């Protein structure tokens, strides 16, 4: 299978996966969100139920506090008061007094209610505390309905008790959990469970029963909430109905973007090769002004690509693609051929600079030196000064080998410049380790110039350092008279940017050089900038 066809087959698979991925992620995230929503609902329900249980507990302990006023009174005298209090106060099944394990008074069972164990239908817990509460499966009077007993025992073996009817809690739990199918289990201490709700049937591992436990911070009350898997599935479906359209749109959009990206990615190599053969590439030249001679001192060669329909391809796109697809060396060689053809028509003074941008891959290529020597041979009769413009990234790998190559080309009369200085990672080490001739200051530093008398510390430091290292300085991206004057005052020799001249085709450059190439930069803007420096 041809490589390009194989890439396209892989691209189709990637496009399909890019469409499926948002759907899978949508299913996963909505399932997570549904579980989170369900848990928040459980937390809210548990807090509400615990709050109600605490409120009932407060009422029970308040009742016991009220009963303590009858500590030393006989049951005959307080029987009616107990019955009224037990009847008129909500939640209570019965209240009374206690002596040891014997119940001496009861609002519900008269004067001979029996023992505490008989009433509770179980032995009292051993807590070691003077007060305790316990959930019960039932009491002697109502054996089949849960209740909660609260007991306060005094040092003289006497005490008080109150029983809350569990039906209040059960009704509250039913109202709270019926809509969502909750199964509540509540316990006071280690007492009998008070259970409301159906037991959940077995379910799949994906939508299994969700269990949540909570504990009161004030009383020994615990609650467990079980939510059936069907409720989780219902919550997930609700979330899916909200997010599914968005997920579908994202899926389609991602497929389109992936398809477009892959189409460019897998076809750049062939497109660039076809464009070279069809001579769709051309060179634009941006003049460079020399402050010392006050004339045009050179031009930078900039590769441009125009499609047959007249539409241009952005340089950052096709150059980046050429680097990624291994086409930067053939593309640079094509640039050298185009420049060699163009300069045959130039009428410039000896030493006129021609700047060539060198990619890192080409610099490290075994044929780099020979490529540049061949180019120099083609244009030697024009006596141009070839300037190799390197980015800092070009010097990162194989530093020693690169230094040797640059030394060889410098010995052949070429000069070396670092382009976009200050935007890399190890600029100062390059100045020390490589033999350089020019330094091009990145336009980002020049854009910081706001007035002639102002300060741009980084820009000033770069200029000062360049002078001390005896490097010629070129300011890139100069667009205003203020920027030009600022650089000129600080001894910057070369100026490049729209303020002086825009990039232009070869024919336009020849005409421009004939008319403006020997003229100094004397404009009204310069005069105004000098009169109004800030």
Short mmCIF file of C-alpha atoms in Angstrom, two decimals:
data_model
loop_
_atom_site.label_atom_id
_atom_site.label_comp_id
_atom_site.label_asym_id
_atom_site.label_seq_id
_atom_site.Cartn_x
_atom_site.Cartn_y
_atom_site.Cartn_z
CA UNK A 1 0.00 0.00 0.00
CA UNK A 2 1.48 3.43 -0.92
CA UNK A 3 2.45 5.52 2.12
CA UNK A 4 0.05 8.34 1.26
CA UNK A 5 -2.87 5.93 0.89
CA UNK A 6 -1.92 4.26 4.17
CA UNK A 7 -1.89 7.66 5.85
CA UNK A 8 -5.32 8.42 4.47
CA UNK A 9 -6.65 5.11 5.75
CA UNK A 10 -5.22 5.88 9.16
CA UNK A 11 -6.71 9.35 8.89
CA UNK A 12 -10.18 7.91 8.34
CA UNK A 13 -9.81 5.78 11.45
CA UNK A 14 -8.65 8.81 13.44
CA UNK A 15 -11.58 10.87 12.15
CA UNK A 16 -14.03 8.18 13.25
CA UNK A 17 -12.34 7.92 16.64
CA UNK A 18 -12.43 11.69 17.03
CA UNK A 19 -16.18 11.53 16.51
CA UNK A 20 -16.69 8.62 18.88
CA UNK A 21 -14.44 10.03 21.61
CA UNK A 22 -16.73 12.93 22.62
CA UNK A 23 -19.66 10.51 22.78
CA UNK A 24 -17.75 8.11 25.02
CA UNK A 25 -16.49 10.97 27.17
CA UNK A 26 -20.01 12.37 27.30
CA UNK A 27 -21.38 9.04 28.51
CA UNK A 28 -18.63 8.75 31.10
CA UNK A 29 -18.88 12.31 32.41
CA UNK A 30 -22.68 12.28 32.50
CA UNK A 31 -22.56 9.01 34.46
CA UNK A 32 -20.12 10.62 36.89
CA UNK A 33 -22.31 13.73 37.09
CA UNK A 34 -25.41 11.58 37.69
CA UNK A 35 -23.66 9.78 40.56
CA UNK A 36 -22.55 13.12 41.98
CA UNK A 37 -26.07 14.55 41.68
CA UNK A 38 -27.50 11.45 43.33
CA UNK A 39 -25.00 11.68 46.17
CA UNK A 40 -25.83 15.35 46.73
CA UNK A 41 -29.50 14.40 46.93
CA UNK A 42 -28.66 11.68 49.45
CA UNK A 43 -26.59 14.12 51.53
CA UNK A 44 -29.46 16.60 51.52
CA UNK A 45 -31.99 13.91 52.50
CA UNK A 46 -29.71 12.56 55.25
CA UNK A 47 -29.14 16.04 56.70
CA UNK A 48 -32.88 16.74 56.65
CA UNK A 49 -33.68 13.46 58.37
CA UNK A 50 -30.94 13.89 60.99
CA UNK A 51 -32.18 17.42 61.65
CA UNK A 52 -35.68 16.07 62.32
CA UNK A 53 -34.32 13.30 64.55
CA UNK A 54 -32.26 15.84 66.49
CA UNK A 55 -35.35 18.02 66.89
CA UNK A 56 -37.26 15.04 68.34
CA UNK A 57 -34.31 14.24 70.61
CA UNK A 58 -34.29 17.85 71.83
CA UNK A 59 -37.99 17.51 72.67
CA UNK A 60 -37.35 14.26 74.54
CA UNK A 61 -34.51 15.66 76.66
CA UNK A 62 -36.55 18.81 77.31
CA UNK A 63 -39.37 16.57 78.54
CA UNK A 64 -36.99 14.72 80.88
CA UNK A 65 -35.73 18.04 82.19
CA UNK A 66 -39.37 19.01 82.84
CA UNK A 67 -39.98 15.70 84.65
CA UNK A 68 -37.17 16.34 87.12
CA UNK A 69 -39.43 18.76 89.00
CA UNK A 70 -41.38 15.71 90.17
CA UNK A 71 -38.31 13.92 91.48
CA UNK A 72 -39.53 13.77 95.06
CA UNK A 73 -43.26 13.51 94.41
CA UNK A 74 -45.24 10.29 94.50
CA UNK A 75 -46.79 8.84 91.42
CA UNK A 76 -50.28 9.23 92.92
CA UNK A 77 -49.84 13.00 92.92
CA UNK A 78 -48.39 13.39 89.40
CA UNK A 79 -50.18 10.67 87.41
CA UNK A 80 -52.63 13.11 85.85
CA UNK A 81 -49.88 15.60 85.01
CA UNK A 82 -47.87 12.90 83.29
CA UNK A 83 -50.85 11.79 81.23
CA UNK A 84 -51.60 15.36 80.14
CA UNK A 85 -47.95 16.04 79.25
CA UNK A 86 -47.64 12.80 77.28
CA UNK A 87 -50.87 13.50 75.40
CA UNK A 88 -50.44 17.17 74.63
CA UNK A 89 -46.79 17.07 73.54
CA UNK A 90 -46.10 15.81 70.02
CA UNK A 91 -44.04 12.68 69.29
CA UNK A 92 -44.40 10.97 72.73
CA UNK A 93 -45.78 7.49 73.27
CA UNK A 94 -45.20 7.56 77.05
CA UNK A 95 -43.19 9.32 79.79
CA UNK A 96 -42.48 8.46 83.40
CA UNK A 97 -40.23 7.98 86.39
CA UNK A 98 -37.77 5.21 87.16
CA UNK A 99 -36.18 3.70 90.25
CA UNK A 100 -33.36 1.33 89.44
CA UNK A 101 -34.82 -0.96 86.77
CA UNK A 102 -38.35 -0.54 88.05
CA UNK A 103 -40.73 1.87 86.40
CA UNK A 104 -42.53 3.71 89.15
CA UNK A 105 -44.65 6.11 87.08
CA UNK A 106 -45.96 6.03 83.51
CA UNK A 107 -48.27 8.25 81.53
CA UNK A 108 -49.48 5.26 79.54
CA UNK A 109 -49.20 2.19 81.77
CA UNK A 110 -50.55 3.39 85.11
CA UNK A 111 -48.94 2.83 88.50
CA UNK A 112 -47.68 -0.74 87.93
CA UNK A 113 -46.02 -0.74 84.50
CA UNK A 114 -43.34 -3.30 85.35
CA UNK A 115 -39.61 -3.07 84.70
CA UNK A 116 -37.62 -1.11 82.16
CA UNK A 117 -36.62 -4.35 80.41
CA UNK A 118 -40.26 -5.43 80.14
CA UNK A 119 -41.25 -2.12 78.58
CA UNK A 120 -38.29 -2.10 76.17
CA UNK A 121 -38.64 -5.82 75.38
CA UNK A 122 -34.90 -6.13 75.78
CA UNK A 123 -32.21 -5.55 78.36
CA UNK A 124 -31.07 -1.96 78.86
CA UNK A 125 -27.71 -1.16 77.26
CA UNK A 126 -24.55 -0.91 79.33
CA UNK A 127 -23.28 2.56 78.45
CA UNK A 128 -21.64 3.76 81.67
CA UNK A 129 -23.45 7.06 81.17
CA UNK A 130 -26.12 8.73 83.27
CA UNK A 131 -28.14 9.42 80.16
CA UNK A 132 -28.68 7.39 77.03
CA UNK A 133 -31.08 6.82 74.15
CA UNK A 134 -31.86 3.70 72.15
CA UNK A 135 -34.01 2.81 69.17
CA UNK A 136 -36.40 -0.08 69.85
CA UNK A 137 -38.20 -2.54 67.61
CA UNK A 138 -41.28 -2.01 69.77
CA UNK A 139 -42.47 -1.52 73.37
CA UNK A 140 -44.70 -3.58 75.66
CA UNK A 141 -47.75 -1.50 74.82
CA UNK A 142 -47.04 -1.28 71.05
CA UNK A 143 -44.82 -4.27 70.26
CA UNK A 144 -44.95 -4.04 66.45
CA UNK A 145 -44.01 -0.40 65.92
CA UNK A 146 -40.53 1.09 66.44
CA UNK A 147 -39.85 3.63 69.15
CA UNK A 148 -36.95 5.54 70.68
CA UNK A 149 -36.41 5.62 74.44
CA UNK A 150 -34.53 8.36 76.29
CA UNK A 151 -33.37 7.69 79.87
CA UNK A 152 -31.80 9.97 82.51
CA UNK A 153 -30.55 8.14 85.63
CA UNK A 154 -29.70 10.07 88.81
CA UNK A 155 -27.10 9.17 91.46
CA UNK A 156 -29.83 8.09 93.92
CA UNK A 157 -30.90 5.29 91.50
CA UNK A 158 -33.97 7.22 90.48
CA UNK A 159 -34.46 8.53 87.00
CA UNK A 160 -36.78 9.62 84.23
CA UNK A 161 -37.65 8.30 80.82
CA UNK A 162 -39.51 9.28 77.66
CA UNK A 163 -40.47 7.24 74.60
CA UNK A 164 -40.93 8.81 71.19
CA UNK A 165 -43.17 6.92 68.81
CA UNK A 166 -41.15 5.76 65.80
CA UNK A 167 -44.14 6.36 63.53
CA UNK A 168 -43.29 10.05 63.43
CA UNK A 169 -39.84 9.26 62.07
CA UNK A 170 -41.20 6.63 59.69
CA UNK A 171 -43.78 9.03 58.26
CA UNK A 172 -41.09 11.66 57.80
CA UNK A 173 -38.80 9.17 56.06
CA UNK A 174 -41.61 8.01 53.79
CA UNK A 175 -42.43 11.56 52.71
CA UNK A 176 -38.73 12.31 52.16
CA UNK A 177 -37.80 9.25 50.14
CA UNK A 178 -40.92 8.05 48.36
CA UNK A 179 -40.31 10.04 45.16
CA UNK A 180 -36.81 8.62 44.72
CA UNK A 181 -37.31 5.13 46.06
CA UNK A 182 -34.99 5.61 49.05
CA UNK A 183 -34.59 2.95 51.70
CA UNK A 184 -33.82 4.60 55.05
CA UNK A 185 -32.27 2.88 58.05
CA UNK A 186 -31.94 4.89 61.26
CA UNK A 187 -30.41 3.85 64.57
CA UNK A 188 -30.05 5.53 67.92
CA UNK A 189 -26.87 4.15 69.45
CA UNK A 190 -26.72 0.42 68.69
CA UNK A 191 -30.44 -0.02 68.93
CA UNK A 192 -32.89 -1.70 66.61
CA UNK A 193 -32.99 -0.28 63.08
CA UNK A 194 -35.94 1.89 62.06
CA UNK A 195 -36.38 0.96 58.41
CA UNK A 196 -38.56 2.55 55.75
CA UNK A 197 -38.52 1.65 52.05
CA UNK A 198 -38.22 -1.40 49.89
CA UNK A 199 -35.04 -3.37 49.58
CA UNK A 200 -33.38 -2.71 46.23
CA UNK A 201 -33.31 -5.63 43.79
CA UNK A 202 -29.96 -6.79 42.36
CA UNK A 203 -28.72 -4.51 39.57
CA UNK A 204 -25.86 -4.20 37.11
CA UNK A 205 -22.44 -3.09 38.31
CA UNK A 206 -22.80 0.13 36.30
CA UNK A 207 -26.10 1.11 37.91
CA UNK A 208 -25.84 -0.59 41.26
CA UNK A 209 -27.41 0.49 44.53
CA UNK A 210 -25.88 3.67 45.91
CA UNK A 211 -25.40 3.74 49.68
CA UNK A 212 -24.70 6.77 51.84
CA UNK A 213 -24.18 6.91 55.60
CA UNK A 214 -24.29 9.95 57.87
CA UNK A 215 -23.89 10.60 61.58
CA UNK A 216 -25.37 13.32 63.76
CA UNK A 217 -22.83 15.70 65.27
CA UNK A 218 -25.00 16.21 68.36
CA UNK A 219 -26.50 12.83 69.23
CA UNK A 220 -25.58 9.16 68.67
CA UNK A 221 -27.86 8.93 65.66
CA UNK A 222 -26.86 7.33 62.39
CA UNK A 223 -28.74 7.10 59.13
CA UNK A 224 -28.13 5.02 56.01
CA UNK A 225 -29.73 5.84 52.67
CA UNK A 226 -29.88 3.27 49.87
CA UNK A 227 -30.84 4.46 46.41
CA UNK A 228 -31.78 1.80 43.85
CA UNK A 229 -29.85 1.49 40.60
CA UNK A 230 -33.00 2.42 38.71
CA UNK A 231 -32.90 5.88 40.28
CA UNK A 232 -29.26 6.29 39.22
CA UNK A 233 -30.20 5.29 35.68
CA UNK A 234 -33.06 7.79 35.68
CA UNK A 235 -30.74 10.57 36.85
CA UNK A 236 -28.20 9.59 34.18
CA UNK A 237 -30.87 9.69 31.47
CA UNK A 238 -31.93 13.16 32.56
CA UNK A 239 -28.37 14.44 32.35
CA UNK A 240 -27.84 12.70 29.00
CA UNK A 241 -30.93 14.33 27.48
CA UNK A 242 -29.46 17.72 28.43
CA UNK A 243 -25.91 17.11 27.25
CA UNK A 244 -26.43 14.68 24.36
CA UNK A 245 -27.20 17.38 21.76
CA UNK A 246 -24.12 19.36 22.86
CA UNK A 247 -22.02 16.20 22.75
CA UNK A 248 -23.28 15.35 19.27
CA UNK A 249 -22.46 18.86 18.01
CA UNK A 250 -19.00 18.65 19.57
CA UNK A 251 -18.48 15.24 17.99
CA UNK A 252 -19.34 16.50 14.52
CA UNK A 253 -17.23 19.64 15.00
CA UNK A 254 -14.24 17.62 16.18
CA UNK A 255 -14.57 15.27 13.22
CA UNK A 256 -14.59 18.22 10.82
CA UNK A 257 -11.60 19.86 12.49
CA UNK A 258 -9.70 16.58 12.61
CA UNK A 259 -10.47 15.89 8.96
CA UNK A 260 -9.26 19.34 7.92
CA UNK A 261 -6.11 19.05 10.02
CA UNK A 262 -5.30 15.57 8.75
CA UNK A 263 -5.99 16.58 5.18
CA UNK A 264 -3.40 19.32 5.45
CA UNK A 265 -1.06 17.12 7.43
CA UNK A 266 -0.98 14.16 5.08
CA UNK A 267 -0.80 16.19 1.90
CA UNK A 268 1.71 18.94 2.72
CA UNK A 269 4.72 17.03 1.44
CA UNK A 270 3.15 16.34 -1.94
CA UNK A 271 1.60 19.81 -2.15
CA UNK A 272 4.94 21.50 -1.48
CA UNK A 273 6.72 19.25 -3.95
CA UNK A 274 4.09 19.97 -6.62
CA UNK A 275 4.27 23.70 -5.84
CA UNK A 276 8.05 23.68 -6.30
CA UNK A 277 7.74 21.93 -9.64
CA UNK A 278 4.94 24.30 -10.72
CA UNK A 279 7.00 27.34 -9.61
CA UNK A 280 4.24 28.58 -7.33
CA UNK A 281 6.83 29.92 -4.90
CA UNK A 282 8.38 33.34 -5.30
CA UNK A 283 10.65 35.56 -3.25
CA UNK A 284 9.79 38.90 -1.72
CA UNK A 285 12.57 41.15 -0.50
CA UNK A 286 12.43 43.58 2.39
CA UNK A 287 15.08 46.34 2.15
CA UNK A 288 17.38 47.09 5.08
CA UNK A 289 18.50 50.67 5.80
CA UNK A 290 22.09 51.43 6.77
CA UNK A 291 22.33 54.40 9.12
CA UNK A 292 26.05 54.81 8.48
CA UNK A 293 25.83 55.15 4.71
CA UNK A 294 22.22 56.43 4.80
CA UNK A 295 21.38 54.14 1.91
CA UNK A 296 19.77 50.76 1.42
CA UNK A 297 22.39 48.31 2.63
CA UNK A 298 20.72 45.05 1.78
CA UNK A 299 17.52 43.02 1.69
CA UNK A 300 16.12 39.95 3.41
CA UNK A 301 14.76 37.19 1.16
CA UNK A 302 11.29 36.02 2.21
CA UNK A 303 9.69 32.99 0.54
CA UNK A 304 6.06 33.34 -0.52
CA UNK A 305 3.59 30.76 -1.86
CA UNK A 306 0.70 31.73 -4.11
CA UNK A 307 -1.79 29.09 -5.24
CA UNK A 308 -2.96 28.93 -8.88
CA UNK A 309 -6.23 30.60 -7.88
CA UNK A 310 -4.27 33.57 -6.52
CA UNK A 311 -4.80 32.71 -2.88
CA UNK A 312 -1.64 33.06 -0.74
CA UNK A 313 -0.57 30.46 1.80
CA UNK A 314 0.67 31.95 5.05
CA UNK A 315 4.45 31.50 5.50
CA UNK A 316 4.12 30.29 9.10
CA UNK A 317 1.78 27.54 7.90
CA UNK A 318 3.76 26.17 4.96
CA UNK A 319 7.16 26.60 6.60
CA UNK A 320 5.96 24.83 9.74
CA UNK A 321 4.45 22.09 7.57
CA UNK A 322 7.66 21.78 5.57
CA UNK A 323 9.65 21.33 8.78
CA UNK A 324 7.18 18.74 10.08
CA UNK A 325 7.08 16.84 6.78
CA UNK A 326 10.84 16.86 6.15
CA UNK A 327 10.55 19.25 3.18
CA UNK A 328 12.37 22.26 4.61
CA UNK A 329 15.72 21.36 2.97
CA UNK A 330 14.26 21.02 -0.56
CA UNK A 331 12.24 24.18 0.05
CA UNK A 332 15.33 26.15 1.16
CA UNK A 333 17.28 24.91 -1.86
CA UNK A 334 14.41 26.13 -4.04
CA UNK A 335 14.59 29.51 -2.28
CA UNK A 336 18.32 29.73 -3.06
CA UNK A 337 17.66 28.96 -6.72
CA UNK A 338 14.94 31.63 -6.92
CA UNK A 339 17.17 34.25 -5.26
CA UNK A 340 20.09 33.35 -7.56
CA UNK A 341 17.83 33.92 -10.58
CA UNK A 342 16.44 37.21 -9.20
CA UNK A 343 19.75 38.87 -8.35
CA UNK A 344 20.97 38.53 -11.92
CA UNK A 345 18.88 41.63 -12.69
CA UNK A 346 20.09 43.69 -9.71
CA UNK A 347 22.27 46.72 -10.05
CA UNK A 348 23.68 47.20 -6.56
CA UNK A 349 27.02 48.21 -5.05
CA UNK A 350 29.48 45.51 -3.96
CA UNK A 351 28.85 44.36 -0.41
CA UNK A 352 25.07 44.70 -0.70
CA UNK A 353 23.63 42.25 1.87
CA UNK A 354 21.29 39.42 0.90
CA UNK A 355 19.76 37.80 3.99
CA UNK A 356 18.88 34.10 3.77
CA UNK A 357 16.88 32.44 6.55
CA UNK A 358 18.39 29.08 7.44
CA UNK A 359 16.27 26.40 9.11
CA UNK A 360 17.69 24.25 11.90
CA UNK A 361 17.19 21.05 9.88
CA UNK A 362 19.09 22.47 6.91
CA UNK A 363 21.91 23.78 9.09
CA UNK A 364 22.41 20.28 10.51
CA UNK A 365 22.09 18.61 7.10
CA UNK A 366 25.33 17.07 5.72
CA UNK A 367 24.95 18.99 2.44
CA UNK A 368 24.38 22.41 4.03
CA UNK A 369 27.88 23.79 3.36
CA UNK A 370 27.86 22.62 -0.25
CA UNK A 371 24.36 24.09 -0.80
CA UNK A 372 25.53 27.49 0.38
CA UNK A 373 28.78 27.34 -1.60
CA UNK A 374 26.83 26.47 -4.75
CA UNK A 375 24.56 29.47 -4.12
CA UNK A 376 27.55 31.75 -3.56
CA UNK A 377 29.12 30.55 -6.80
CA UNK A 378 25.98 31.45 -8.79
CA UNK A 379 25.94 35.06 -7.56
CA UNK A 380 29.65 35.77 -6.98
CA UNK A 381 29.86 38.15 -9.94
CA UNK A 382 27.35 40.43 -8.17
CA UNK A 383 29.70 40.67 -5.17
CA UNK A 384 26.84 40.39 -2.70
CA UNK A 385 27.43 39.76 0.99
CA UNK A 386 25.51 36.62 1.95
CA UNK A 387 24.04 36.88 5.44
CA UNK A 388 22.97 33.60 7.05
CA UNK A 389 20.09 34.40 9.40
CA UNK A 390 19.75 31.74 12.08
CA UNK A 391 17.22 31.42 14.86
CA UNK A 392 18.45 30.45 18.31
CA UNK A 393 16.69 27.10 17.87
CA UNK A 394 19.06 26.36 15.00
CA UNK A 395 21.99 26.32 17.40
CA UNK A 396 20.57 24.04 20.06
CA UNK A 397 21.54 20.65 18.60
CA UNK A 398 25.02 19.57 17.52
CA UNK A 399 26.53 22.87 18.65
CA UNK A 400 30.14 21.94 17.95
CA UNK A 401 29.39 20.69 14.46
CA UNK A 402 27.28 23.76 13.70
CA UNK A 403 30.09 26.06 14.88
CA UNK A 404 32.51 24.37 12.48
CA UNK A 405 30.10 24.78 9.57
CA UNK A 406 29.59 28.46 10.32
CA UNK A 407 33.34 29.03 10.61
CA UNK A 408 33.84 27.40 7.22
CA UNK A 409 31.23 29.60 5.55
CA UNK A 410 32.56 32.74 7.26
CA UNK A 411 35.97 31.89 5.83
CA UNK A 412 34.28 31.92 2.39
CA UNK A 413 33.14 35.52 2.95
CA UNK A 414 29.67 34.96 4.36
CA UNK A 415 28.43 36.55 7.58
CA UNK A 416 26.21 35.12 10.32
CA UNK A 417 23.31 36.80 12.12
CA UNK A 418 21.05 35.61 14.92
CA UNK A 419 17.44 36.34 14.01
CA UNK A 420 14.75 37.28 16.57
CA UNK A 421 17.37 37.65 19.30
CA UNK A 422 16.06 37.49 22.84
CA UNK A 423 13.11 35.18 22.21
CA UNK A 424 15.01 31.91 22.72
CA UNK A 425 16.35 30.16 25.81
CA UNK A 426 20.14 30.52 25.85
CA UNK A 427 20.93 33.68 23.89
CA UNK A 428 24.01 34.70 25.87
CA UNK A 429 25.63 31.29 25.59
CA UNK A 430 25.27 31.49 21.81
CA UNK A 431 27.04 34.83 21.71
CA UNK A 432 29.91 33.25 23.62
CA UNK A 433 30.17 29.91 21.81
CA UNK A 434 29.53 30.87 18.18
CA UNK A 435 31.37 33.28 15.87
CA UNK A 436 28.69 35.80 14.90
CA UNK A 437 28.63 39.05 12.95
CA UNK A 438 25.14 40.47 13.29
CA UNK A 439 22.38 40.46 15.84
CA UNK A 440 18.77 41.09 14.82
CA UNK A 441 16.64 42.41 17.68
CA UNK A 442 13.15 40.93 17.81
CA UNK A 443 10.32 43.33 17.06
CA UNK A 444 8.74 42.60 20.41
CA UNK A 445 11.44 44.63 22.16
CA UNK A 446 11.18 47.46 19.64
CA UNK A 447 7.41 47.69 20.13
CA UNK A 448 8.13 48.62 23.75
CA UNK A 449 9.60 51.99 22.67
CA UNK A 450 7.22 54.74 23.81
CA UNK A 451 9.36 57.88 23.76
CA UNK A 452 12.88 59.03 22.85
CA UNK A 453 13.67 59.83 26.46
CA UNK A 454 12.02 56.73 27.87
CA UNK A 455 13.71 53.53 28.92
CA UNK A 456 13.42 50.01 27.58
CA UNK A 457 15.88 48.16 29.84
CA UNK A 458 16.01 44.89 27.92
CA UNK A 459 16.37 46.56 24.52
CA UNK A 460 19.05 48.93 25.82
CA UNK A 461 20.92 46.04 27.43
CA UNK A 462 20.89 44.06 24.17
CA UNK A 463 22.22 47.02 22.19
CA UNK A 464 24.95 47.73 24.75
CA UNK A 465 25.98 44.08 24.88
CA UNK A 466 26.14 43.90 21.07
CA UNK A 467 28.41 46.94 20.90
CA UNK A 468 30.75 45.52 23.52
CA UNK A 469 30.92 42.25 21.58
CA UNK A 470 31.57 44.25 18.40
CA UNK A 471 28.46 42.90 16.71
CA UNK A 472 26.49 44.90 14.18
CA UNK A 473 22.87 45.41 15.28
CA UNK A 474 19.73 45.31 13.16
CA UNK A 475 16.35 46.39 14.50
CA UNK A 476 13.45 44.37 13.07
CA UNK A 477 9.86 45.48 12.75
CA UNK A 478 10.49 49.23 12.90
CA UNK A 479 7.18 50.85 12.07
CA UNK A 480 7.35 54.42 13.38
CA UNK A 481 9.67 57.42 13.23
CA UNK A 482 9.92 57.32 17.02
CA UNK A 483 11.24 53.76 16.98
CA UNK A 484 13.70 54.62 14.22
CA UNK A 485 15.07 57.67 16.05
CA UNK A 486 15.35 55.77 19.33
CA UNK A 487 17.44 53.05 17.68
CA UNK A 488 19.55 55.51 15.71
CA UNK A 489 20.39 57.49 18.86
CA UNK A 490 21.65 54.29 20.46
CA UNK A 491 23.96 53.39 17.61
CA UNK A 492 21.88 50.73 15.84
CA UNK A 493 23.33 50.52 12.35
CA UNK A 494 20.67 48.64 10.41
CA UNK A 495 16.91 49.23 10.34
CA UNK A 496 14.33 46.91 8.83
CA UNK A 497 10.57 47.32 8.90
CA UNK A 498 7.52 48.89 7.29
CA UNK A 499 8.71 52.34 8.26
CA UNK A 500 11.49 52.04 5.72
CA UNK A 501 10.09 49.59 3.19
CA UNK A 502 7.65 46.70 2.93
CA UNK A 503 8.53 43.30 1.43
CA UNK A 504 8.15 43.40 -2.35
CA UNK A 505 8.52 41.22 -5.42
CA UNK A 506 11.77 41.23 -7.37
CA UNK A 507 10.56 43.58 -10.09
CA UNK A 508 9.20 46.04 -7.55
CA UNK A 509 12.47 45.84 -5.60
CA UNK A 510 14.54 46.72 -8.67
CA UNK A 511 12.35 49.77 -9.33
CA UNK A 512 12.40 50.75 -5.65
CA UNK A 513 16.19 50.52 -5.45
CA UNK A 514 16.55 52.70 -8.53
CA UNK A 515 14.36 55.42 -7.00
CA UNK A 516 14.94 55.20 -3.24
CA UNK A 517 17.93 52.95 -2.70
CA UNK A 518 20.44 55.80 -2.43
CA UNK A 519 18.22 58.26 -0.62
CA UNK A 520 18.57 58.89 3.14
CA UNK A 521 15.64 58.67 5.51
CA UNK A 522 14.59 62.34 5.73
CA UNK A 523 10.89 62.54 6.32
CA UNK A 524 8.52 64.97 7.93
CA UNK A 525 7.71 62.34 10.55
CA UNK A 526 11.35 62.31 11.65
CA UNK A 527 11.31 66.06 12.06
CA UNK A 528 8.08 65.94 14.05
CA UNK A 529 9.40 63.12 16.25
CA UNK A 530 12.53 65.14 17.02
CA UNK A 531 10.46 68.19 17.90
CA UNK A 532 8.08 66.17 20.06
CA UNK A 533 10.18 63.37 21.59
CA UNK A 534 7.62 62.12 24.10
#
